[in-house]
Amino acid sequence: FDGEVARDIVRKELTPRVEEGSIEKQDLEDLLESLVEEPVAAASIGQVYKASLPGRGSVAVKVQRPGVRLLVESDTELLLAVAKFLESLPGLPNPSSGNNEDNDIDDRSKPSRLINTQLVSATQEFMSRIFEELDYRNEAANCKKFADLYSRKSGTSKDVSVVVPEVYLNWCTENVLVMEWIDGTKLTDVSAFENSDESSGAQSDATLAKDSVEENLALVKVAIDSTLSQLLVTGILHADPHAGNLLKIRLDDGTVTLGYLDFGLLS
């Protein structure tokens, strides 16, 4: 969906915040005016747009796709119906069964259902996590919790220090999420010309590419250490750390550090 649809959703979601006095009307108008026309990222349940927030600078505005909740509810009903049907199928008869005592024992131990897995429970658990992701207020709370532990700015962890975007809670609703914009590149991007220009001819393209790979590999180790700390020390785990949610961020002093995005799933 385009920027105009996104603006309509953001306006509808945040106007009550203006009426209750938690955000300023002019700030909302400035945000809407600065919202770019095309999304900078897209996923199954939402799209991300870049905008500017007075006093905050550039921000990422995540907007939920129109009608996605109804679609997920419909899919849930369908999946549960299939799961209930599969669970109801009886077990297959043993073709070698007879009347002797050994076969009687085998019959008693034979599963009463074709599929013993608790498909309905598994489906309910899986879909419950999807519904959690549909409420961006959960993601905002997850982001803050993760930042309190691991953020370079204010995290309490002694083992891991990474960049976590600041989330602006007053600007977050069930369908809209507004947080600090973070510039960076994916760890899978090994472009030889990263942070270079046409006048920088001191290094060859091969050397630049090698440096980029070495930086990325070092950050992969940071990501592994971070995940182990989350799993074994704090128990708060980013459950979706794929390449699109991990960024290489170059700081003002020229060094690089790891950044995390997308906190829809936090275990």
PDB file of C-alpha atoms in Angstrom:
ATOM      1  CA  PHE A   1       0.000   0.000   0.000  1.00  0.00           C
ATOM      2  CA  ASP A   2       1.193   3.499  -0.827  1.00  0.00           C
ATOM      3  CA  GLY A   3       2.084   6.474   1.326  1.00  0.00           C
ATOM      4  CA  GLU A   4      -1.369   8.040   1.147  1.00  0.00           C
ATOM      5  CA  VAL A   5      -2.997   4.936   2.629  1.00  0.00           C
ATOM      6  CA  ALA A   6      -0.300   4.864   5.301  1.00  0.00           C
ATOM      7  CA  ARG A   7      -0.975   8.521   6.157  1.00  0.00           C
ATOM      8  CA  ASP A   8      -4.685   7.827   6.554  1.00  0.00           C
ATOM      9  CA  ILE A   9      -3.964   4.946   8.931  1.00  0.00           C
ATOM     10  CA  VAL A  10      -1.449   6.962  10.962  1.00  0.00           C
ATOM     11  CA  ARG A  11      -3.826   9.934  11.190  1.00  0.00           C
ATOM     12  CA  LYS A  12      -6.723   7.721  12.317  1.00  0.00           C
ATOM     13  CA  GLU A  13      -4.598   5.924  14.893  1.00  0.00           C
ATOM     14  CA  LEU A  14      -2.889   8.988  16.390  1.00  0.00           C
ATOM     15  CA  THR A  15      -5.676  11.587  16.350  1.00  0.00           C
ATOM     16  CA  PRO A  16      -7.024  10.234  19.684  1.00  0.00           C
ATOM     17  CA  ARG A  17      -3.567  10.821  21.162  1.00  0.00           C
ATOM     18  CA  VAL A  18      -3.831  14.466  20.084  1.00  0.00           C
ATOM     19  CA  GLU A  19      -7.270  14.750  21.668  1.00  0.00           C
ATOM     20  CA  GLU A  20      -6.019  13.332  24.965  1.00  0.00           C
ATOM     21  CA  GLY A  21      -3.020  15.666  24.908  1.00  0.00           C
ATOM     22  CA  SER A  22      -0.233  13.084  24.810  1.00  0.00           C
ATOM     23  CA  ILE A  23       1.093  14.393  21.476  1.00  0.00           C
ATOM     24  CA  GLU A  24       0.856  17.772  19.743  1.00  0.00           C
ATOM     25  CA  LYS A  25      -1.401  18.254  16.719  1.00  0.00           C
ATOM     26  CA  GLN A  26       1.283  20.154  14.807  1.00  0.00           C
ATOM     27  CA  ASP A  27       3.811  17.400  15.490  1.00  0.00           C
ATOM     28  CA  LEU A  28       1.391  14.885  13.998  1.00  0.00           C
ATOM     29  CA  GLU A  29       0.872  17.069  10.932  1.00  0.00           C
ATOM     30  CA  ASP A  30       4.638  17.443  10.494  1.00  0.00           C
ATOM     31  CA  LEU A  31       5.084  13.678  10.775  1.00  0.00           C
ATOM     32  CA  LEU A  32       2.398  13.030   8.160  1.00  0.00           C
ATOM     33  CA  GLU A  33       3.801  15.640   5.784  1.00  0.00           C
ATOM     34  CA  SER A  34       7.312  14.152   5.991  1.00  0.00           C
ATOM     35  CA  LEU A  35       6.196  10.548   5.481  1.00  0.00           C
ATOM     36  CA  VAL A  36       7.762   9.209   2.274  1.00  0.00           C
ATOM     37  CA  GLU A  37       5.511   7.924  -0.506  1.00  0.00           C
ATOM     38  CA  GLU A  38       7.101   4.503  -0.892  1.00  0.00           C
ATOM     39  CA  PRO A  39       7.892   2.082   1.952  1.00  0.00           C
ATOM     40  CA  VAL A  40      11.542   1.439   2.739  1.00  0.00           C
ATOM     41  CA  ALA A  41      10.753  -2.086   3.945  1.00  0.00           C
ATOM     42  CA  ALA A  42       7.813  -4.448   3.719  1.00  0.00           C
ATOM     43  CA  ALA A  43       6.793  -7.614   5.552  1.00  0.00           C
ATOM     44  CA  SER A  44       3.763  -9.865   5.722  1.00  0.00           C
ATOM     45  CA  ILE A  45       1.818  -7.822   8.261  1.00  0.00           C
ATOM     46  CA  GLY A  46       3.163  -4.294   7.804  1.00  0.00           C
ATOM     47  CA  GLN A  47       5.345  -1.781   5.991  1.00  0.00           C
ATOM     48  CA  VAL A  48       7.954   0.684   7.215  1.00  0.00           C
ATOM     49  CA  TYR A  49       8.113   4.308   6.071  1.00  0.00           C
ATOM     50  CA  LYS A  50      10.699   6.962   6.825  1.00  0.00           C
ATOM     51  CA  ALA A  51       9.529  10.271   8.280  1.00  0.00           C
ATOM     52  CA  SER A  52      10.649  13.112  10.550  1.00  0.00           C
ATOM     53  CA  LEU A  53       9.407  13.824  14.042  1.00  0.00           C
ATOM     54  CA  PRO A  54       9.940  17.315  15.483  1.00  0.00           C
ATOM     55  CA  GLY A  55      12.598  17.190  18.164  1.00  0.00           C
ATOM     56  CA  ARG A  56      13.479  13.590  17.341  1.00  0.00           C
ATOM     57  CA  GLY A  57      14.835  13.733  13.797  1.00  0.00           C
ATOM     58  CA  SER A  58      14.339  10.865  11.369  1.00  0.00           C
ATOM     59  CA  VAL A  59      12.035   8.094  12.506  1.00  0.00           C
ATOM     60  CA  ALA A  60      10.809   4.741  11.215  1.00  0.00           C
ATOM     61  CA  VAL A  61       7.031   4.486  11.039  1.00  0.00           C
ATOM     62  CA  LYS A  62       5.728   0.923  10.902  1.00  0.00           C
ATOM     63  CA  VAL A  63       2.151   0.692   9.636  1.00  0.00           C
ATOM     64  CA  GLN A  64       0.052  -2.448   9.712  1.00  0.00           C
ATOM     65  CA  ARG A  65      -1.482  -3.628   6.449  1.00  0.00           C
ATOM     66  CA  PRO A  66      -5.196  -2.817   6.130  1.00  0.00           C
ATOM     67  CA  GLY A  67      -7.359  -5.877   6.749  1.00  0.00           C
ATOM     68  CA  VAL A  68      -4.509  -8.130   7.840  1.00  0.00           C
ATOM     69  CA  ARG A  69      -6.147  -8.943  11.208  1.00  0.00           C
ATOM     70  CA  LEU A  70      -9.312 -10.248   9.520  1.00  0.00           C
ATOM     71  CA  LEU A  71      -7.158 -12.308   7.174  1.00  0.00           C
ATOM     72  CA  VAL A  72      -5.215 -13.844  10.067  1.00  0.00           C
ATOM     73  CA  GLU A  73      -8.448 -14.607  11.937  1.00  0.00           C
ATOM     74  CA  SER A  74      -9.811 -16.353   8.844  1.00  0.00           C
ATOM     75  CA  ASP A  75      -6.587 -18.317   8.375  1.00  0.00           C
ATOM     76  CA  THR A  76      -6.670 -19.323  12.043  1.00  0.00           C
ATOM     77  CA  GLU A  77     -10.155 -20.778  11.720  1.00  0.00           C
ATOM     78  CA  LEU A  78      -9.090 -22.694   8.621  1.00  0.00           C
ATOM     79  CA  LEU A  79      -5.926 -24.081  10.206  1.00  0.00           C
ATOM     80  CA  LEU A  80      -7.779 -25.133  13.358  1.00  0.00           C
ATOM     81  CA  ALA A  81     -10.427 -26.919  11.280  1.00  0.00           C
ATOM     82  CA  VAL A  82      -7.713 -28.849   9.427  1.00  0.00           C
ATOM     83  CA  ALA A  83      -5.900 -29.649  12.686  1.00  0.00           C
ATOM     84  CA  LYS A  84      -9.093 -30.954  14.333  1.00  0.00           C
ATOM     85  CA  PHE A  85      -9.840 -33.124  11.304  1.00  0.00           C
ATOM     86  CA  LEU A  86      -6.339 -34.624  11.261  1.00  0.00           C
ATOM     87  CA  GLU A  87      -6.479 -35.309  14.997  1.00  0.00           C
ATOM     88  CA  SER A  88      -9.797 -37.126  14.554  1.00  0.00           C
ATOM     89  CA  LEU A  89      -8.411 -39.679  12.075  1.00  0.00           C
ATOM     90  CA  PRO A  90      -8.234 -43.148  13.658  1.00  0.00           C
ATOM     91  CA  GLY A  91      -5.064 -45.180  13.686  1.00  0.00           C
ATOM     92  CA  LEU A  92      -4.479 -47.658  10.868  1.00  0.00           C
ATOM     93  CA  PRO A  93      -5.209 -51.328  11.618  1.00  0.00           C
ATOM     94  CA  ASN A  94      -2.242 -53.662  11.979  1.00  0.00           C
ATOM     95  CA  PRO A  95      -2.293 -55.898   8.868  1.00  0.00           C
ATOM     96  CA  SER A  96      -0.525 -58.701  10.731  1.00  0.00           C
ATOM     97  CA  SER A  97      -2.927 -58.735  13.666  1.00  0.00           C
ATOM     98  CA  GLY A  98      -4.378 -62.070  14.664  1.00  0.00           C
ATOM     99  CA  ASN A  99      -5.994 -63.706  17.658  1.00  0.00           C
ATOM    100  CA  ASN A 100      -2.907 -64.721  19.597  1.00  0.00           C
ATOM    101  CA  GLU A 101      -1.880 -63.160  22.887  1.00  0.00           C
ATOM    102  CA  ASP A 102       1.090 -61.256  21.445  1.00  0.00           C
ATOM    103  CA  ASN A 103      -1.145 -59.520  18.930  1.00  0.00           C
ATOM    104  CA  ASP A 104      -3.559 -58.563  21.708  1.00  0.00           C
ATOM    105  CA  ILE A 105      -0.687 -56.794  23.424  1.00  0.00           C
ATOM    106  CA  ASP A 106       0.253 -55.068  20.145  1.00  0.00           C
ATOM    107  CA  ASP A 107      -3.349 -53.893  19.671  1.00  0.00           C
ATOM    108  CA  ARG A 108      -3.428 -52.409  23.149  1.00  0.00           C
ATOM    109  CA  SER A 109      -0.224 -50.487  22.479  1.00  0.00           C
ATOM    110  CA  LYS A 110      -1.340 -49.363  19.003  1.00  0.00           C
ATOM    111  CA  PRO A 111      -2.118 -45.603  18.874  1.00  0.00           C
ATOM    112  CA  SER A 112      -5.828 -44.803  18.781  1.00  0.00           C
ATOM    113  CA  ARG A 113      -5.208 -41.948  16.327  1.00  0.00           C
ATOM    114  CA  LEU A 114      -3.395 -41.779  13.039  1.00  0.00           C
ATOM    115  CA  ILE A 115      -1.481 -38.673  14.209  1.00  0.00           C
ATOM    116  CA  ASN A 116      -0.574 -38.535  17.899  1.00  0.00           C
ATOM    117  CA  THR A 117       0.833 -34.997  17.746  1.00  0.00           C
ATOM    118  CA  GLN A 118      -1.321 -32.371  19.470  1.00  0.00           C
ATOM    119  CA  LEU A 119      -1.981 -30.447  16.271  1.00  0.00           C
ATOM    120  CA  VAL A 120      -4.750 -28.251  17.670  1.00  0.00           C
ATOM    121  CA  SER A 121      -2.645 -27.117  20.626  1.00  0.00           C
ATOM    122  CA  ALA A 122       0.352 -26.497  18.380  1.00  0.00           C
ATOM    123  CA  THR A 123      -1.761 -24.462  15.961  1.00  0.00           C
ATOM    124  CA  GLN A 124      -3.267 -22.412  18.779  1.00  0.00           C
ATOM    125  CA  GLU A 125       0.196 -21.676  20.201  1.00  0.00           C
ATOM    126  CA  PHE A 126       1.583 -20.696  16.806  1.00  0.00           C
ATOM    127  CA  MET A 127      -1.325 -18.415  15.940  1.00  0.00           C
ATOM    128  CA  SER A 128      -1.281 -16.794  19.375  1.00  0.00           C
ATOM    129  CA  ARG A 129       2.230 -15.542  18.624  1.00  0.00           C
ATOM    130  CA  ILE A 130       1.014 -14.148  15.297  1.00  0.00           C
ATOM    131  CA  PHE A 131      -1.746 -12.247  17.095  1.00  0.00           C
ATOM    132  CA  GLU A 132       0.851 -10.874  19.519  1.00  0.00           C
ATOM    133  CA  GLU A 133       2.775  -9.499  16.537  1.00  0.00           C
ATOM    134  CA  LEU A 134      -0.391  -7.840  15.231  1.00  0.00           C
ATOM    135  CA  ASP A 135      -0.448  -5.542  18.268  1.00  0.00           C
ATOM    136  CA  TYR A 136       2.444  -3.122  17.787  1.00  0.00           C
ATOM    137  CA  ARG A 137       2.163  -2.047  21.418  1.00  0.00           C
ATOM    138  CA  ASN A 138       3.652  -5.442  22.293  1.00  0.00           C
ATOM    139  CA  GLU A 139       6.555  -4.798  19.948  1.00  0.00           C
ATOM    140  CA  ALA A 140       7.100  -1.365  21.501  1.00  0.00           C
ATOM    141  CA  ALA A 141       7.250  -2.929  24.979  1.00  0.00           C
ATOM    142  CA  ASN A 142       9.579  -5.656  23.683  1.00  0.00           C
ATOM    143  CA  CYS A 143      11.917  -3.079  22.173  1.00  0.00           C
ATOM    144  CA  LYS A 144      12.106  -1.146  25.432  1.00  0.00           C
ATOM    145  CA  LYS A 145      12.747  -4.322  27.426  1.00  0.00           C
ATOM    146  CA  PHE A 146      15.524  -5.361  25.022  1.00  0.00           C
ATOM    147  CA  ALA A 147      17.060  -1.872  25.147  1.00  0.00           C
ATOM    148  CA  ASP A 148      17.052  -1.861  28.957  1.00  0.00           C
ATOM    149  CA  LEU A 149      19.282  -4.929  28.807  1.00  0.00           C
ATOM    150  CA  TYR A 150      21.506  -4.479  25.757  1.00  0.00           C
ATOM    151  CA  SER A 151      21.398  -0.905  24.479  1.00  0.00           C
ATOM    152  CA  ARG A 152      24.730   0.944  24.194  1.00  0.00           C
ATOM    153  CA  LYS A 153      22.969   3.982  25.655  1.00  0.00           C
ATOM    154  CA  SER A 154      21.384   2.538  28.773  1.00  0.00           C
ATOM    155  CA  GLY A 155      21.648  -1.268  28.817  1.00  0.00           C
ATOM    156  CA  THR A 156      22.507  -3.075  32.043  1.00  0.00           C
ATOM    157  CA  SER A 157      24.191  -6.120  30.469  1.00  0.00           C
ATOM    158  CA  LYS A 158      27.928  -6.396  31.140  1.00  0.00           C
ATOM    159  CA  ASP A 159      28.436  -8.834  28.286  1.00  0.00           C
ATOM    160  CA  VAL A 160      26.682  -7.283  25.298  1.00  0.00           C
ATOM    161  CA  SER A 161      26.324  -3.698  24.056  1.00  0.00           C
ATOM    162  CA  VAL A 162      24.454  -3.120  20.785  1.00  0.00           C
ATOM    163  CA  VAL A 163      22.428  -0.417  19.093  1.00  0.00           C
ATOM    164  CA  VAL A 164      18.709  -0.635  19.821  1.00  0.00           C
ATOM    165  CA  PRO A 165      16.358   1.989  18.368  1.00  0.00           C
ATOM    166  CA  GLU A 166      14.535   4.184  20.840  1.00  0.00           C
ATOM    167  CA  VAL A 167      10.798   3.619  20.669  1.00  0.00           C
ATOM    168  CA  TYR A 168       8.466   6.596  21.160  1.00  0.00           C
ATOM    169  CA  LEU A 169       5.676   5.077  23.230  1.00  0.00           C
ATOM    170  CA  ASN A 170       3.297   8.050  22.961  1.00  0.00           C
ATOM    171  CA  TRP A 171       3.316   7.540  19.192  1.00  0.00           C
ATOM    172  CA  CYS A 172       2.656   3.791  19.253  1.00  0.00           C
ATOM    173  CA  THR A 173      -0.760   2.163  18.889  1.00  0.00           C
ATOM    174  CA  GLU A 174      -2.074  -1.264  17.980  1.00  0.00           C
ATOM    175  CA  ASN A 175      -1.482  -0.565  14.279  1.00  0.00           C
ATOM    176  CA  VAL A 176       1.284   2.068  14.232  1.00  0.00           C
ATOM    177  CA  LEU A 177       4.811   1.954  15.648  1.00  0.00           C
ATOM    178  CA  VAL A 178       7.166   4.951  15.659  1.00  0.00           C
ATOM    179  CA  MET A 179      10.818   4.562  16.614  1.00  0.00           C
ATOM    180  CA  GLU A 180      14.244   6.059  16.060  1.00  0.00           C
ATOM    181  CA  TRP A 181      15.628   5.734  12.533  1.00  0.00           C
ATOM    182  CA  ILE A 182      18.911   3.814  12.384  1.00  0.00           C
ATOM    183  CA  ASP A 183      21.237   3.938   9.381  1.00  0.00           C
ATOM    184  CA  GLY A 184      23.175   0.773   8.657  1.00  0.00           C
ATOM    185  CA  THR A 185      23.795  -2.080   6.248  1.00  0.00           C
ATOM    186  CA  LYS A 186      22.890  -5.745   6.421  1.00  0.00           C
ATOM    187  CA  LEU A 187      25.578  -8.158   7.537  1.00  0.00           C
ATOM    188  CA  THR A 188      25.103  -9.965   4.238  1.00  0.00           C
ATOM    189  CA  ASP A 189      26.092  -6.807   2.304  1.00  0.00           C
ATOM    190  CA  VAL A 190      29.798  -6.919   1.407  1.00  0.00           C
ATOM    191  CA  SER A 191      29.823  -4.091  -1.119  1.00  0.00           C
ATOM    192  CA  ALA A 192      33.374  -2.952  -1.869  1.00  0.00           C
ATOM    193  CA  PHE A 193      32.299   0.673  -1.999  1.00  0.00           C
ATOM    194  CA  GLU A 194      30.656   0.924   1.384  1.00  0.00           C
ATOM    195  CA  ASN A 195      31.422   4.323   2.912  1.00  0.00           C
ATOM    196  CA  SER A 196      33.779   5.198   0.051  1.00  0.00           C
ATOM    197  CA  ASP A 197      33.576   7.706  -2.805  1.00  0.00           C
ATOM    198  CA  GLU A 198      35.080   8.138  -6.252  1.00  0.00           C
ATOM    199  CA  SER A 199      38.057  10.121  -4.941  1.00  0.00           C
ATOM    200  CA  SER A 200      39.211   7.440  -2.492  1.00  0.00           C
ATOM    201  CA  GLY A 201      41.648   5.450  -4.575  1.00  0.00           C
ATOM    202  CA  ALA A 202      44.142   4.511  -1.880  1.00  0.00           C
ATOM    203  CA  GLN A 203      42.658   1.053  -1.445  1.00  0.00           C
ATOM    204  CA  SER A 204      41.745  -1.400  -4.128  1.00  0.00           C
ATOM    205  CA  ASP A 205      38.220  -2.720  -4.460  1.00  0.00           C
ATOM    206  CA  ALA A 206      39.427  -6.126  -3.286  1.00  0.00           C
ATOM    207  CA  THR A 207      40.886  -4.648  -0.097  1.00  0.00           C
ATOM    208  CA  LEU A 208      37.685  -2.756   0.639  1.00  0.00           C
ATOM    209  CA  ALA A 209      35.655  -5.890   0.112  1.00  0.00           C
ATOM    210  CA  LYS A 210      37.966  -7.887   2.400  1.00  0.00           C
ATOM    211  CA  ASP A 211      37.700  -5.254   5.134  1.00  0.00           C
ATOM    212  CA  SER A 212      33.915  -5.257   4.821  1.00  0.00           C
ATOM    213  CA  VAL A 213      33.757  -9.043   5.140  1.00  0.00           C
ATOM    214  CA  GLU A 214      36.048  -9.003   8.183  1.00  0.00           C
ATOM    215  CA  GLU A 215      33.904  -6.348   9.857  1.00  0.00           C
ATOM    216  CA  ASN A 216      30.753  -8.331   9.148  1.00  0.00           C
ATOM    217  CA  LEU A 217      32.248 -11.563  10.476  1.00  0.00           C
ATOM    218  CA  ALA A 218      33.297  -9.779  13.657  1.00  0.00           C
ATOM    219  CA  LEU A 219      29.726  -8.540  14.101  1.00  0.00           C
ATOM    220  CA  VAL A 220      28.388 -12.032  13.483  1.00  0.00           C
ATOM    221  CA  LYS A 221      30.466 -13.128  16.501  1.00  0.00           C
ATOM    222  CA  VAL A 222      28.936 -10.245  18.487  1.00  0.00           C
ATOM    223  CA  ALA A 223      25.489 -11.472  17.427  1.00  0.00           C
ATOM    224  CA  ILE A 224      26.332 -15.019  18.572  1.00  0.00           C
ATOM    225  CA  ASP A 225      27.632 -13.751  21.923  1.00  0.00           C
ATOM    226  CA  SER A 226      24.511 -11.622  22.282  1.00  0.00           C
ATOM    227  CA  THR A 227      22.226 -14.564  21.559  1.00  0.00           C
ATOM    228  CA  LEU A 228      24.050 -16.780  24.064  1.00  0.00           C
ATOM    229  CA  SER A 229      23.779 -14.063  26.700  1.00  0.00           C
ATOM    230  CA  GLN A 230      20.073 -13.684  25.977  1.00  0.00           C
ATOM    231  CA  LEU A 231      19.555 -17.428  26.221  1.00  0.00           C
ATOM    232  CA  LEU A 232      21.771 -18.301  29.175  1.00  0.00           C
ATOM    233  CA  VAL A 233      22.092 -15.132  31.275  1.00  0.00           C
ATOM    234  CA  THR A 234      19.035 -12.890  31.027  1.00  0.00           C
ATOM    235  CA  GLY A 235      16.419 -15.221  29.553  1.00  0.00           C
ATOM    236  CA  ILE A 236      15.126 -12.423  27.297  1.00  0.00           C
ATOM    237  CA  LEU A 237      15.647 -13.628  23.727  1.00  0.00           C
ATOM    238  CA  HIS A 238      15.199 -11.862  20.384  1.00  0.00           C
ATOM    239  CA  ALA A 239      13.400 -14.678  18.564  1.00  0.00           C
ATOM    240  CA  ASP A 240      13.869 -13.431  14.995  1.00  0.00           C
ATOM    241  CA  PRO A 241      17.557 -12.480  14.502  1.00  0.00           C
ATOM    242  CA  HIS A 242      17.785 -13.063  10.751  1.00  0.00           C
ATOM    243  CA  ALA A 243      19.986 -11.048   8.384  1.00  0.00           C
ATOM    244  CA  GLY A 244      17.311  -8.433   7.744  1.00  0.00           C
ATOM    245  CA  ASN A 245      17.046  -7.632  11.474  1.00  0.00           C
ATOM    246  CA  LEU A 246      20.780  -7.293  12.151  1.00  0.00           C
ATOM    247  CA  LEU A 247      22.624  -4.190  10.953  1.00  0.00           C
ATOM    248  CA  LYS A 248      26.233  -3.074  10.739  1.00  0.00           C
ATOM    249  CA  ILE A 249      26.283   0.481  12.042  1.00  0.00           C
ATOM    250  CA  ARG A 250      29.258   2.769  11.569  1.00  0.00           C
ATOM    251  CA  LEU A 251      29.774   5.138  14.477  1.00  0.00           C
ATOM    252  CA  ASP A 252      31.123   8.700  14.327  1.00  0.00           C
ATOM    253  CA  ASP A 253      34.613   7.514  15.277  1.00  0.00           C
ATOM    254  CA  GLY A 254      34.711   5.135  12.287  1.00  0.00           C
ATOM    255  CA  THR A 255      34.246   1.921  14.269  1.00  0.00           C
ATOM    256  CA  VAL A 256      31.366  -0.446  13.596  1.00  0.00           C
ATOM    257  CA  THR A 257      28.857  -2.001  15.952  1.00  0.00           C
ATOM    258  CA  LEU A 258      25.844  -4.282  15.778  1.00  0.00           C
ATOM    259  CA  GLY A 259      22.268  -3.049  15.656  1.00  0.00           C
ATOM    260  CA  TYR A 260      19.009  -4.934  16.183  1.00  0.00           C
ATOM    261  CA  LEU A 261      15.650  -4.302  14.504  1.00  0.00           C
ATOM    262  CA  ASP A 262      12.128  -5.805  14.654  1.00  0.00           C
ATOM    263  CA  PHE A 263      11.067  -6.828  18.138  1.00  0.00           C
ATOM    264  CA  GLY A 264       7.754  -8.445  17.259  1.00  0.00           C
ATOM    265  CA  LEU A 265       8.965 -11.765  18.676  1.00  0.00           C
ATOM    266  CA  LEU A 266      10.713 -11.637  22.041  1.00  0.00           C
ATOM    267  CA  SER A 267      10.802 -14.814  24.116  1.00  0.00           C
TER     268      SER A 267
END
